[in-house]
Coordinates of C-alpha atoms in Angstrom, one line a residue:
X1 CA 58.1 188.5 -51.0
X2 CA 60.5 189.6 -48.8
X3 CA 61.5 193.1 -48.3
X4 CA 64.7 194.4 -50.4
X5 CA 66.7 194.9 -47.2
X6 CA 66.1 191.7 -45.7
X7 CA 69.1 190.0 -44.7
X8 CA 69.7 186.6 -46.1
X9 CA 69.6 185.1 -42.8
X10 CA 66.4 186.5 -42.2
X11 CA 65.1 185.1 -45.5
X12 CA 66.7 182.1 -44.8
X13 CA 65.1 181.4 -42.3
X14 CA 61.9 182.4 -42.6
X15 CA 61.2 179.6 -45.5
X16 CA 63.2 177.1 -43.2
X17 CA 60.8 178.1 -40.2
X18 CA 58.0 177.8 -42.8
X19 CA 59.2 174.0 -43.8
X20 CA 59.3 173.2 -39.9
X21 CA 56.4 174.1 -39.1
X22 CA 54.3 171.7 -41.5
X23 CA 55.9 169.0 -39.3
X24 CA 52.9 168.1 -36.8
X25 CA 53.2 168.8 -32.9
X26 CA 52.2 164.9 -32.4
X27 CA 55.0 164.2 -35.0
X28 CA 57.8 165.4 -32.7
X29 CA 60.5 164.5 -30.7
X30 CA 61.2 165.1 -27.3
X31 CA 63.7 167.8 -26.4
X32 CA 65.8 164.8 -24.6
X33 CA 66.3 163.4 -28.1
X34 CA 66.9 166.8 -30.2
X35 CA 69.2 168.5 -27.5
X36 CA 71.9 165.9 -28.6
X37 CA 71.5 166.4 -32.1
X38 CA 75.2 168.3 -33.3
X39 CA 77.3 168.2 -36.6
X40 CA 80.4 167.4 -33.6
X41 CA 78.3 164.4 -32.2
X42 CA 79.4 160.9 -32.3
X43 CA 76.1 158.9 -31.9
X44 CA 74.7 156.5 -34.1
X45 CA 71.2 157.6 -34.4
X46 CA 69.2 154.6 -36.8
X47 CA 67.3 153.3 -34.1
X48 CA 65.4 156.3 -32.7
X49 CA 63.0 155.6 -35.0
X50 CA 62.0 152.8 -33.7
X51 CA 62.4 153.4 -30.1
X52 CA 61.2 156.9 -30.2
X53 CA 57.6 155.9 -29.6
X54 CA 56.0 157.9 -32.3
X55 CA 55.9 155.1 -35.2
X56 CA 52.6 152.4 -34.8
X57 CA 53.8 148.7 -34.5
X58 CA 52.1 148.6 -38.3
X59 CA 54.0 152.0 -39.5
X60 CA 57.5 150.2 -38.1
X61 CA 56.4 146.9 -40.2
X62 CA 55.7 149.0 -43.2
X63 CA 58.9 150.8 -43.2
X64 CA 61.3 148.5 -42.4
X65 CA 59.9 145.4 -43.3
X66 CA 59.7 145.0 -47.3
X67 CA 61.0 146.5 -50.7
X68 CA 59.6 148.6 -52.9
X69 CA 58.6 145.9 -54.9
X70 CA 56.8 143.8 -52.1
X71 CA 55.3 147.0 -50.7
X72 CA 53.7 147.7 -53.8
X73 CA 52.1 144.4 -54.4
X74 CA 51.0 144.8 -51.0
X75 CA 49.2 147.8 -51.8
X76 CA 48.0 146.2 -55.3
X77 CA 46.2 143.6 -53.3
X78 CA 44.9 145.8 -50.4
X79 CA 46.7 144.4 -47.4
X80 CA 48.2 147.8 -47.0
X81 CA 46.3 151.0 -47.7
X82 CA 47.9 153.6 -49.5
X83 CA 47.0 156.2 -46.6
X84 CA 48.4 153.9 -44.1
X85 CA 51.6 153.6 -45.8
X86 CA 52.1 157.0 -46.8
X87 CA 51.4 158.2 -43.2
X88 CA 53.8 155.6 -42.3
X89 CA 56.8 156.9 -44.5
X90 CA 55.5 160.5 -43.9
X91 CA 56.2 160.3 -40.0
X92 CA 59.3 158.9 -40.4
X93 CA 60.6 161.2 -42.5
X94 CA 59.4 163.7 -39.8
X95 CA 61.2 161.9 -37.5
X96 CA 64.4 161.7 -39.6
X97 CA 64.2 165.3 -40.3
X98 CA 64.3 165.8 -36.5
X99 CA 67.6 163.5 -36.6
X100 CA 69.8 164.3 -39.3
X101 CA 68.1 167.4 -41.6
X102 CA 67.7 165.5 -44.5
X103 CA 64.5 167.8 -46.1
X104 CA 64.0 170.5 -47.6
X105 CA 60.2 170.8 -48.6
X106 CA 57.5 168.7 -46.8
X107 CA 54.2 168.3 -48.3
X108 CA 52.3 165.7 -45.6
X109 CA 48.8 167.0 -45.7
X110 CA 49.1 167.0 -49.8
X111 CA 50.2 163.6 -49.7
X112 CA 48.2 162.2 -47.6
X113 CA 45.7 163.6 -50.2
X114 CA 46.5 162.3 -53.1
X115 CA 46.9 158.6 -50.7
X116 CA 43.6 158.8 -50.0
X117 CA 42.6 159.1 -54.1
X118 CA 44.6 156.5 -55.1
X119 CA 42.9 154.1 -52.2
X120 CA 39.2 155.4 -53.5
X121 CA 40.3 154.7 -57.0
X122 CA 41.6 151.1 -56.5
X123 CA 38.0 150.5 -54.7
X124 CA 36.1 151.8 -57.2
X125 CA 38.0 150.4 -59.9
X126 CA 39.5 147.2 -59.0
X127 CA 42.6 148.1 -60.1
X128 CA 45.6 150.3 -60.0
X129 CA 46.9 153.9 -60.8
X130 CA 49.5 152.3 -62.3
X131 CA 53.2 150.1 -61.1
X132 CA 54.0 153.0 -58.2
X133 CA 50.6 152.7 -57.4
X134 CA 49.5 154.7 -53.6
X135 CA 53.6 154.4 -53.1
X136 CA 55.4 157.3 -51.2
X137 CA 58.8 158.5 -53.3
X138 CA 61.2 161.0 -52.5
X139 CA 63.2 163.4 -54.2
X140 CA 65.9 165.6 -54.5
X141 CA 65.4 169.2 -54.3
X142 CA 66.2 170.2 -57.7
X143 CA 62.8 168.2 -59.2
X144 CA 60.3 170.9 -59.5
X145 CA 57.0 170.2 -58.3
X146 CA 53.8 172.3 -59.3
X147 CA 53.0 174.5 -56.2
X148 CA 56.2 173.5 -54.3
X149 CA 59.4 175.6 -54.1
X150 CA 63.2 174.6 -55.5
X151 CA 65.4 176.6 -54.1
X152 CA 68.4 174.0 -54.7
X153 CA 70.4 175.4 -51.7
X154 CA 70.6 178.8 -52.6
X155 CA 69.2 182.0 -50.4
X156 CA 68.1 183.8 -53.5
X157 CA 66.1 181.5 -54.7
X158 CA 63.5 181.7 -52.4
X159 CA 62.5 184.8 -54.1
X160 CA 61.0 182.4 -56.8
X161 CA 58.4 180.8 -54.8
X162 CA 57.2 177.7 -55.8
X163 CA 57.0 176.1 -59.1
X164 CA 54.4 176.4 -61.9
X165 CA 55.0 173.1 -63.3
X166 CA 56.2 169.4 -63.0
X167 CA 59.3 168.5 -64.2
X168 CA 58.8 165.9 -66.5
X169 CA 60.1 162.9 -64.3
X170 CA 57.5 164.0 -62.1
X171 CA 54.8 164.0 -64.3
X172 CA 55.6 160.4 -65.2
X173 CA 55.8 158.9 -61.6
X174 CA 52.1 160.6 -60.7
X175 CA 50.9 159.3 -64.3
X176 CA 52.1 156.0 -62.7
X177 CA 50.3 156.3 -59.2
X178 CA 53.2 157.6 -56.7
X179 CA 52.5 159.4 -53.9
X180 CA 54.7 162.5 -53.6
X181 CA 55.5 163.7 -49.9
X182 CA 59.0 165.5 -49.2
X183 CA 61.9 166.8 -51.1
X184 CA 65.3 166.0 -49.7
X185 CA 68.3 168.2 -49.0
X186 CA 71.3 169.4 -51.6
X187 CA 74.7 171.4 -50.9
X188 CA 74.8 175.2 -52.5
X189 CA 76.1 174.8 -55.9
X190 CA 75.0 171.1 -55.8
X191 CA 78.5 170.9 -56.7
X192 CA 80.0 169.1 -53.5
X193 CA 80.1 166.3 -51.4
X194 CA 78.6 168.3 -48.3
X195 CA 75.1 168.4 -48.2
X196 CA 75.4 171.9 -46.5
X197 CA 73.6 175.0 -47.2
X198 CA 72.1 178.2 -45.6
X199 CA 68.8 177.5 -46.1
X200 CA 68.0 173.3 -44.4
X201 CA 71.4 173.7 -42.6
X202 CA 73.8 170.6 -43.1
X203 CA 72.6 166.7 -43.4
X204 CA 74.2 164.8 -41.2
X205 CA 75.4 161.2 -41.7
X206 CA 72.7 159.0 -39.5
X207 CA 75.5 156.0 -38.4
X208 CA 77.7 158.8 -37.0
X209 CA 76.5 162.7 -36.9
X210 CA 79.9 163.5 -37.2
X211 CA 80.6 161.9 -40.4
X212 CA 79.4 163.5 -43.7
X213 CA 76.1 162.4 -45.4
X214 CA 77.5 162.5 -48.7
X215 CA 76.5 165.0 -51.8
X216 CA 75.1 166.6 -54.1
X217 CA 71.9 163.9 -53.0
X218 CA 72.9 163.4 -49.4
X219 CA 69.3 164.0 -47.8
X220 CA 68.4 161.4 -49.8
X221 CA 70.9 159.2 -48.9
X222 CA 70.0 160.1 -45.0
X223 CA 66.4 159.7 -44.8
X224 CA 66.9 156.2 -47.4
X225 CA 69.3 154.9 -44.1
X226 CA 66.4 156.0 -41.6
X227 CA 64.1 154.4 -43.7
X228 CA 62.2 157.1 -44.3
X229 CA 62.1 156.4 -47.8
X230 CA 61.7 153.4 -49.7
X231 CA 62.2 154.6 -53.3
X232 CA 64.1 157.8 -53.9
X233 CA 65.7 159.8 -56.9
X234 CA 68.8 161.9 -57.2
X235 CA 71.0 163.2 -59.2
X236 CA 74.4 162.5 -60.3
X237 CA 77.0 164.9 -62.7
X238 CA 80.4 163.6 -60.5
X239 CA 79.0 160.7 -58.2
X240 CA 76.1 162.8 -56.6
X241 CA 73.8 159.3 -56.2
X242 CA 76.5 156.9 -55.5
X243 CA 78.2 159.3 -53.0
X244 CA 75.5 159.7 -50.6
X245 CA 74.6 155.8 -51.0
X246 CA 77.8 155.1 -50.5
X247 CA 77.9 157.3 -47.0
X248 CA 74.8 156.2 -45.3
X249 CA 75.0 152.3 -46.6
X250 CA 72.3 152.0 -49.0
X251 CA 71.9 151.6 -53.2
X252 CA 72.4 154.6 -55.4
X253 CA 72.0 153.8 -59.3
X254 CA 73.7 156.5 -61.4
X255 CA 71.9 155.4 -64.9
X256 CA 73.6 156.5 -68.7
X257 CA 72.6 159.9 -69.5
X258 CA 69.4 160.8 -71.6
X259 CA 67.5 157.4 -70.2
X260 CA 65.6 158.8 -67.5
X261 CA 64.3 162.4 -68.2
X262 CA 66.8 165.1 -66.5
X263 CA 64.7 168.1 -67.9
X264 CA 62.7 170.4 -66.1
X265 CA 64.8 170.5 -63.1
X266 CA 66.0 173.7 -61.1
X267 CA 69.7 173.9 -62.1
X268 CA 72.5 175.9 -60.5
X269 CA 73.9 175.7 -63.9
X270 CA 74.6 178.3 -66.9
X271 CA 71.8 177.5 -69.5
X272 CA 74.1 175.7 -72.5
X273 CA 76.3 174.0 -70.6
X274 CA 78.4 171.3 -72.2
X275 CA 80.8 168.2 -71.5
X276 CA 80.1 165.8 -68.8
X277 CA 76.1 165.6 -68.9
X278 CA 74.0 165.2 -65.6
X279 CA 71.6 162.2 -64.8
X280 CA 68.6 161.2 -62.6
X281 CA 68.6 157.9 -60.8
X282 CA 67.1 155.8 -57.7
X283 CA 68.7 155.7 -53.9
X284 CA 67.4 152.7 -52.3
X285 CA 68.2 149.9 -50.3
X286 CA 68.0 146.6 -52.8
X287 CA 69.2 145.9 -56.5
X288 CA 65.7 144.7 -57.4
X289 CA 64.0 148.2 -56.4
X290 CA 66.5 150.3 -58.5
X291 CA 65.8 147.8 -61.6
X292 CA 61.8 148.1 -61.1
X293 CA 61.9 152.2 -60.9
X294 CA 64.2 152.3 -64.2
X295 CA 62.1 149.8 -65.7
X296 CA 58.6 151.4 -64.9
X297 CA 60.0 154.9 -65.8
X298 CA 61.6 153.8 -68.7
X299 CA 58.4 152.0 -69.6
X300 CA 56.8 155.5 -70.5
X301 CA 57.5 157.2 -73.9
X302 CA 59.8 159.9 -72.0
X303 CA 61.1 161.4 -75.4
X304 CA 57.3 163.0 -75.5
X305 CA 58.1 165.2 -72.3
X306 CA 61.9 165.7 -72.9
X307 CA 63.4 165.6 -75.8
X308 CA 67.1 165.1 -74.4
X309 CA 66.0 161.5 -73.9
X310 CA 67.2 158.7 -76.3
X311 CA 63.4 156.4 -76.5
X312 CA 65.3 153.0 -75.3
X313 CA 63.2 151.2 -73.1
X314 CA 64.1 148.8 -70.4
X315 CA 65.0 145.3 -71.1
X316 CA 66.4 142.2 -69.8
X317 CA 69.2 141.2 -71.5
X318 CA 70.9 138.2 -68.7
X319 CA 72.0 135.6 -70.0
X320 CA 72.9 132.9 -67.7
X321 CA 70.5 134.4 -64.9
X322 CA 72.4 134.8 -61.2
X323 CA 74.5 132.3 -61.6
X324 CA 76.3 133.0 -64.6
X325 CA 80.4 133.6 -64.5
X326 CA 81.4 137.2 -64.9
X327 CA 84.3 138.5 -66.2
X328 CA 85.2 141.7 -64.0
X329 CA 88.3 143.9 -64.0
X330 CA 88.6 145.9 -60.8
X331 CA 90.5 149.2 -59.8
X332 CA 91.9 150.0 -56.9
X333 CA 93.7 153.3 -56.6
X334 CA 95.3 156.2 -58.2
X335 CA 98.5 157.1 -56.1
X336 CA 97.6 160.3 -56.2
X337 CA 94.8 159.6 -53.7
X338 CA 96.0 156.3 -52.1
X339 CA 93.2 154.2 -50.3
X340 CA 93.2 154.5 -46.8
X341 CA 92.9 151.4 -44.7
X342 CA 89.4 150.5 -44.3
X343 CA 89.5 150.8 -47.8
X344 CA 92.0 149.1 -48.9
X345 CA 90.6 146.1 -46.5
X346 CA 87.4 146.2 -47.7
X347 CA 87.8 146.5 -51.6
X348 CA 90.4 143.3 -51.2
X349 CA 88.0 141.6 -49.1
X350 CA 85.3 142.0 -52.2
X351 CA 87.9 141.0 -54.6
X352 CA 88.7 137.4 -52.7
X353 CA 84.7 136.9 -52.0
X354 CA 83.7 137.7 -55.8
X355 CA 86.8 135.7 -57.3
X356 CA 86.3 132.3 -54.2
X357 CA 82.8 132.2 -56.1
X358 CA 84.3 131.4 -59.4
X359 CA 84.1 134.8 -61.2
X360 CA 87.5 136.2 -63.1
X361 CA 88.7 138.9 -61.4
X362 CA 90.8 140.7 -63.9
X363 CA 93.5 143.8 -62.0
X364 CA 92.9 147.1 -64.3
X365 CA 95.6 148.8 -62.6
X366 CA 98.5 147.6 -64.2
X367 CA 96.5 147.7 -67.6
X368 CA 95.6 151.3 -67.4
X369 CA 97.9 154.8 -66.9
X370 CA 98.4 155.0 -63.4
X371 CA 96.9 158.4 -63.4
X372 CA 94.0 158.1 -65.4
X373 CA 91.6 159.1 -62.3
X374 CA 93.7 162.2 -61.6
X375 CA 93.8 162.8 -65.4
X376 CA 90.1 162.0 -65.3
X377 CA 88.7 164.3 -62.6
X378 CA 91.4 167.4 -63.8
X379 CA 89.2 167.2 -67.1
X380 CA 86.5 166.8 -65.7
X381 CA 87.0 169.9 -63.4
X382 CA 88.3 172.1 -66.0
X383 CA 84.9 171.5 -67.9
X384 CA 82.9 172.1 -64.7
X385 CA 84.7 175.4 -64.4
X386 CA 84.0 176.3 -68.0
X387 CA 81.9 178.8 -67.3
X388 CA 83.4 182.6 -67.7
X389 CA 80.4 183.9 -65.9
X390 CA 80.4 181.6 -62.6
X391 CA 77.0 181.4 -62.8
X392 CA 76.4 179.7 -59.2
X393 CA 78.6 182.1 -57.2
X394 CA 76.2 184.5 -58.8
X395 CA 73.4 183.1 -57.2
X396 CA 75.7 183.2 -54.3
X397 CA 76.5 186.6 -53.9
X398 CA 73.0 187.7 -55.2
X399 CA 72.1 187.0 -51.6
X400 CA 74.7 188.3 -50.2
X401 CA 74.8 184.4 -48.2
X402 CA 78.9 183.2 -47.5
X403 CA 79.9 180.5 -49.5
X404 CA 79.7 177.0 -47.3
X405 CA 82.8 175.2 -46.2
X406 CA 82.8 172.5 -48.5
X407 CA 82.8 174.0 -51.7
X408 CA 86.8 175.1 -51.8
X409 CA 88.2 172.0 -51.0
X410 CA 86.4 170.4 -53.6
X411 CA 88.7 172.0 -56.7
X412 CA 92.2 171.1 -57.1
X413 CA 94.3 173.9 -56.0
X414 CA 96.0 174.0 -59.5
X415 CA 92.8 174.7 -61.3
X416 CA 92.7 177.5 -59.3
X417 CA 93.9 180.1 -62.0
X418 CA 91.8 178.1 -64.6
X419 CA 90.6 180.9 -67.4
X420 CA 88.9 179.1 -70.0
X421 CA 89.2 179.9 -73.6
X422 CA 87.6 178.7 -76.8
X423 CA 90.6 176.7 -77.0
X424 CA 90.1 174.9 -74.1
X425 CA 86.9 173.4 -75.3
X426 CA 88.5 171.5 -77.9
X427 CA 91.5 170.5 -75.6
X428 CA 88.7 169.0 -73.2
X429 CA 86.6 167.0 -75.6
X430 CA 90.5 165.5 -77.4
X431 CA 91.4 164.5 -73.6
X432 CA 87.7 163.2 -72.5
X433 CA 87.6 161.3 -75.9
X434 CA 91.3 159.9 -75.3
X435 CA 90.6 158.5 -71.7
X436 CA 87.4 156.8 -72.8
X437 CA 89.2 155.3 -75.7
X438 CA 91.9 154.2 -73.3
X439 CA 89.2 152.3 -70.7
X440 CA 87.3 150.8 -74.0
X441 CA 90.2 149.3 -75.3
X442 CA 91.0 147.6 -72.2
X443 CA 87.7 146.6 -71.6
X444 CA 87.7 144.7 -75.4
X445 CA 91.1 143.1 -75.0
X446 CA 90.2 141.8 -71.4
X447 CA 86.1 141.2 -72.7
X448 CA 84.9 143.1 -69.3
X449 CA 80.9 142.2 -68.1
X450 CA 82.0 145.4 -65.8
X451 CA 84.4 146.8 -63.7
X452 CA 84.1 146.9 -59.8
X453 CA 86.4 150.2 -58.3
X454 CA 85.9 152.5 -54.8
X455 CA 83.5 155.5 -54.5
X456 CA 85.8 157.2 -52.1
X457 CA 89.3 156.7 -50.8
X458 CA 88.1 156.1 -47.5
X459 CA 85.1 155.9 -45.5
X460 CA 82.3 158.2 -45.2
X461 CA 84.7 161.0 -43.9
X462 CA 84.1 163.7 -41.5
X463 CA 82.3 166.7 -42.7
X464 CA 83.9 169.4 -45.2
X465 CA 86.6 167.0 -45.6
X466 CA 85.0 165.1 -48.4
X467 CA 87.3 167.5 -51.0
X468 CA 86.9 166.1 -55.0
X469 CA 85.4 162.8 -56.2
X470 CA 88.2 160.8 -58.0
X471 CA 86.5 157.8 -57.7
X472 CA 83.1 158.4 -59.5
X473 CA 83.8 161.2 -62.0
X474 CA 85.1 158.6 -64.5
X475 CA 81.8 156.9 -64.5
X476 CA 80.7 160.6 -65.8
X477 CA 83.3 161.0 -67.9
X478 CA 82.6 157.9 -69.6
X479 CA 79.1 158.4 -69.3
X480 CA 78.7 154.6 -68.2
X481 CA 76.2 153.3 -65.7
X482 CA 77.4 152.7 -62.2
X483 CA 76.0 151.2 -58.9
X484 CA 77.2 151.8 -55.6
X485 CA 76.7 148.8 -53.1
X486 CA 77.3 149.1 -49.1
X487 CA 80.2 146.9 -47.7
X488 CA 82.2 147.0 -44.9
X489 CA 82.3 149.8 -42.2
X490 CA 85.7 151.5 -40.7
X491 CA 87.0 149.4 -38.1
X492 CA 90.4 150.5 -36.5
X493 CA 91.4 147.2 -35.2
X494 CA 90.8 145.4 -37.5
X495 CA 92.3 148.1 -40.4
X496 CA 95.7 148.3 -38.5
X497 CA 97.6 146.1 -40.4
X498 CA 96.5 148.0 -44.0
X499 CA 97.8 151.4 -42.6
X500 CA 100.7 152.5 -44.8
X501 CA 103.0 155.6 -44.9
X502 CA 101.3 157.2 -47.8
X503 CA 100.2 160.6 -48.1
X504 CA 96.4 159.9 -47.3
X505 CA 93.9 162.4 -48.5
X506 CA 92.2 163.4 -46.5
X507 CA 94.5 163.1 -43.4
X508 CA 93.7 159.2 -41.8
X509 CA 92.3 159.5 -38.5
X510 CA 91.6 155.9 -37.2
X511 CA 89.1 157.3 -34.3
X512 CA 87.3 160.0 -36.4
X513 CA 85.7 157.6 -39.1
X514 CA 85.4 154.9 -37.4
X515 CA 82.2 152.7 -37.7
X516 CA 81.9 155.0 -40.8
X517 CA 80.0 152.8 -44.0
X518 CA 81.8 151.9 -47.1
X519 CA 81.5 150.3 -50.2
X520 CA 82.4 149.9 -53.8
X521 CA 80.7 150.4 -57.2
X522 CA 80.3 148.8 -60.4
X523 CA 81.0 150.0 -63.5
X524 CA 79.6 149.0 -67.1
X525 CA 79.4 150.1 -70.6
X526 CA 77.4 153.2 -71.9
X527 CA 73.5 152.4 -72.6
X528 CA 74.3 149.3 -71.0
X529 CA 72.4 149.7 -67.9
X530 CA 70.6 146.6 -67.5
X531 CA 73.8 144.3 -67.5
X532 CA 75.3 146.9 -64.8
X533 CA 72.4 146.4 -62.4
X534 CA 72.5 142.2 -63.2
X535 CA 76.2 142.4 -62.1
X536 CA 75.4 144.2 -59.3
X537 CA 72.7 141.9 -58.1
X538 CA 75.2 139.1 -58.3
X539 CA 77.7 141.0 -56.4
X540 CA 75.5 142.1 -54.0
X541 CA 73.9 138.9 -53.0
X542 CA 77.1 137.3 -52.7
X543 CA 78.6 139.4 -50.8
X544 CA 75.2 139.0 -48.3
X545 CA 76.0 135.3 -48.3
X546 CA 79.1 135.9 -47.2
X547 CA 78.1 138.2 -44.2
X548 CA 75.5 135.9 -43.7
X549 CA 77.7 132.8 -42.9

């Protein structure tokens, strides 16, 4: 333990140093790579991986040639060992490390471990762990694992040292054969879209260093982009999954809450707290491999280890498989936060593909208050803020560690002065009730399969400029199942004609986001998560097709 009159940056960094340093020697890059590495850099970075040198030609094949699903009938059948691919994934994520700080803890030599059992065990007994059998999965920081610290972004944390126990998630993916190996990166307070702290530093966005990485589970979203991870899980309270998906142009599936268990985690949170409920979810890069990791969870009795969890387990309830005609309203903006041009081109673009391909496409704008995501996300603030004792800054000034950029852009400036009383929690619960009865009611009278809507105004934006998250917080306030898909990428030629005199925010700079990823989501109906992942299947696929041709 440190001594009481260490600094914080002197405890900071010591862990951090500590984390680096279980990185191999024969697992680095050269200087000539790292010395361009900045937050104010413009390069696209994906392909250092494979040009670095340091992956096999087998460890690049494993990593960037299958899903989750095909990997892990590959290691079913032996064509892959689970050492082999573990090393694979755990290099890369070395590498990616190296690139865009997208860890927190690394636990190779652990991994490679429990790889090695789970190759014995499928020679001795002809058979698997279990569905994630020898398969390497990341996740966020906030998951404890036994012998492994959480320090979720904050200084003082590190006083804790590492964890006693599994959180119950993790308990279930070992009991199912997955190989654990790295922990990814999280903002301080977990409560922006900047995955920045004092601790790991800032994750930057791998298409464009200069763009943000997305939050609260951004170093997940980074390292799924470098592909070094197949198979991650996040969090998500306010759009923490779909954010960083949507930034770094992969899959982030924010479930209901109470499906998969959320317990056991280390929270930033006051114990008790109340209104809009967190959730755990995969980042990926396919449809199929976020259905197979809520099915296999969900395929465990998860009410035994937390007792938050309502025992519903995965089925398929399709009916008229892929090609089946869906009925899908879609949103496009609240003027108070007016879509900037990328945007604006892309989400029409996925209107006209999805609606050419025979599926109703049903406008929700002019069926809904035209402020219902400003409404939405001023609740949802106000209940985020309910607190009295500000239990993160707490943590925060424990250490005596600055607050991090992000964090006061992301509450409206009228919430400001925000003093909760007793009152307030009834207020709260009338308005969060009255805005989901709004959206149900349309969704009856126009008989929705889903909705599809934007993640973010823009692009992935520049860092600290992320602010508050209209876009997904009414999938938490609704507490309905959402999945972000990739789409599109900021293009200032081609988004010319969309600019408008409107009062973007944040401020439109054509050159400072471009090539940026975007996106969309999809949006279903509480509990009803396997009809939101078949709709996005469909969706997705199509709009592959149309890239494609």
């Amino acid at each position: 333990m440190e001594p009481a009159t260490a600094s914080w940056e002197a405890v900071a960094t010591k862990h951090r140093d500590a984390a680096v340093s279980k990185i191999p020697v024969e697992w680095r890059l050269p200087s000539q790579i790292t010395d361009t590495i900045s937050q104010t850099s413009d390069q696209n970075v994906l392909d250092i991986p494979r040009t670095c040198g340091l992956l096999t030609p087998e460890e690049l094949d494993i990593t960037e040639n299958y899903t989750a699903v095909t990997l892990l009938e590959h290691l079913a059948s032996g064509k892959f060992t689970s050492i082999a691919v573990t090393t694979a994934f755990c290099k890369r994520a070395a590498i990616a490390q190296q690139l865009v700080s997208c860890l927190t803890e690394v636990f190779f030599e652990e991994a490679l471990a429990r790889a090695k059992y789970c190759d014995e065990y499928l020679a001795k007994e002809g058979k698997t762990l279990g569905p994630f059998h020898g398969l390497p999965i990341s996740l966020k920081d906030s998951f404890n694992i036994k012998g492994v610290a959480s320090t979720i972004g904050f200084t003082s944390f590190i006083a804790k040292g590492p964890d006693s126990a599994d959180s119950p998630l993790v308990t279930i993916l070992l009991s199912k054969g997955a190989v654990l190996y790295v922990k990814t990166n999280i903002p301080q307070t977990m409560m922006t879209a900047d995955s920045h702290n004092n601790i790991f530093g800032r994750t930057l966005n791998p298409t464009r260093l200069s763009l943000s990485a997305g939050g609260s589970s951004g170093g997940e979203g980074a390292l799924s982009a470098l592909h070094g991870s197949i198979l991650g899980v996040g969090t998500d309270i306010a759009g923490s999954i779909r954010i960083p998906a949507f930034c770094n142009g992969v899959i982030g599936f924010k479930p209901s809450t109470r499906r998969i268990p959320f317990g056991g985690q280390t929270s930033p949170a006051r114990e008790g707290s109340f209104g809009i409920a967190p959730c755990a979810g995969p980042i990926c890069r396919n449809v199929d491999d976020a259905e197979y990791f809520m099915r296999q969870v969900l395929d465990y009795d998860c009410w035994t280890l937390d007792e938050s969890v309502v025992p519903l387990p995965w089925t398929s309830k399709s009916t008229g498989g892929e090609d089946r005609k869906l009925r899908l309203g879609f949103m496009l903006e609240d003027k108070h936060f007016p879509l900037h041009p990328a945007m604006q081109r892309i989400m029409q673009t996925v209107v006209s593909i999805v609606e050419s391909a025979g599926h109703t496409l049903i406008p929700l704008d002019p069926l809904l208050p035209e402020d219902i995501l400003t409404q939405t996300i001023n609740t949802v603030m106000k209940f985020f803020s309910i607190d009295p004792k500000g239990t993160p800054f707490a943590h925060i000034a424990k250490s005596g560690e600055p607050i991090i950029p992000s964090i006061p852009t992301t509450m409206p400036p009228e919430l400001a002065a925000f003093k909760p009383t007793l009152d307030d929690v009834f207020d709260l619960n009338v308005q969060m009730q009255h805005i989901k009865k709004t959206v149900r009611d349309v969704w009856v009278k126009e008989q929705l399969d889903a909705f599809i809507m934007p993640v973010f105004q823009g692009t992935a934006p520049t860092h600290d400029t992320f602010g508050g998250p209209p876009y997904t917080v009414l999938a938490n306030l609704l507490d309905a199942p959402a999945c972000a898909i990739p789409f599109g990428k900021a293009d200032k030629e081609t988004d010319k004609p969309f600019v408008r005199d409107v009062a973007y925010v944040p401020p439109y700079g054509a050159d400072s986001v471009e090539s940026g990823p975007g996106g969309f989501q999809v949006v279903g109906r509480n509990l009803k998560d396997e009809e939101v992942i078949d709709v996005a299947r469909i969706v997705s696929k199509l709009l592959k097709s149309s890239q494609e041709t």
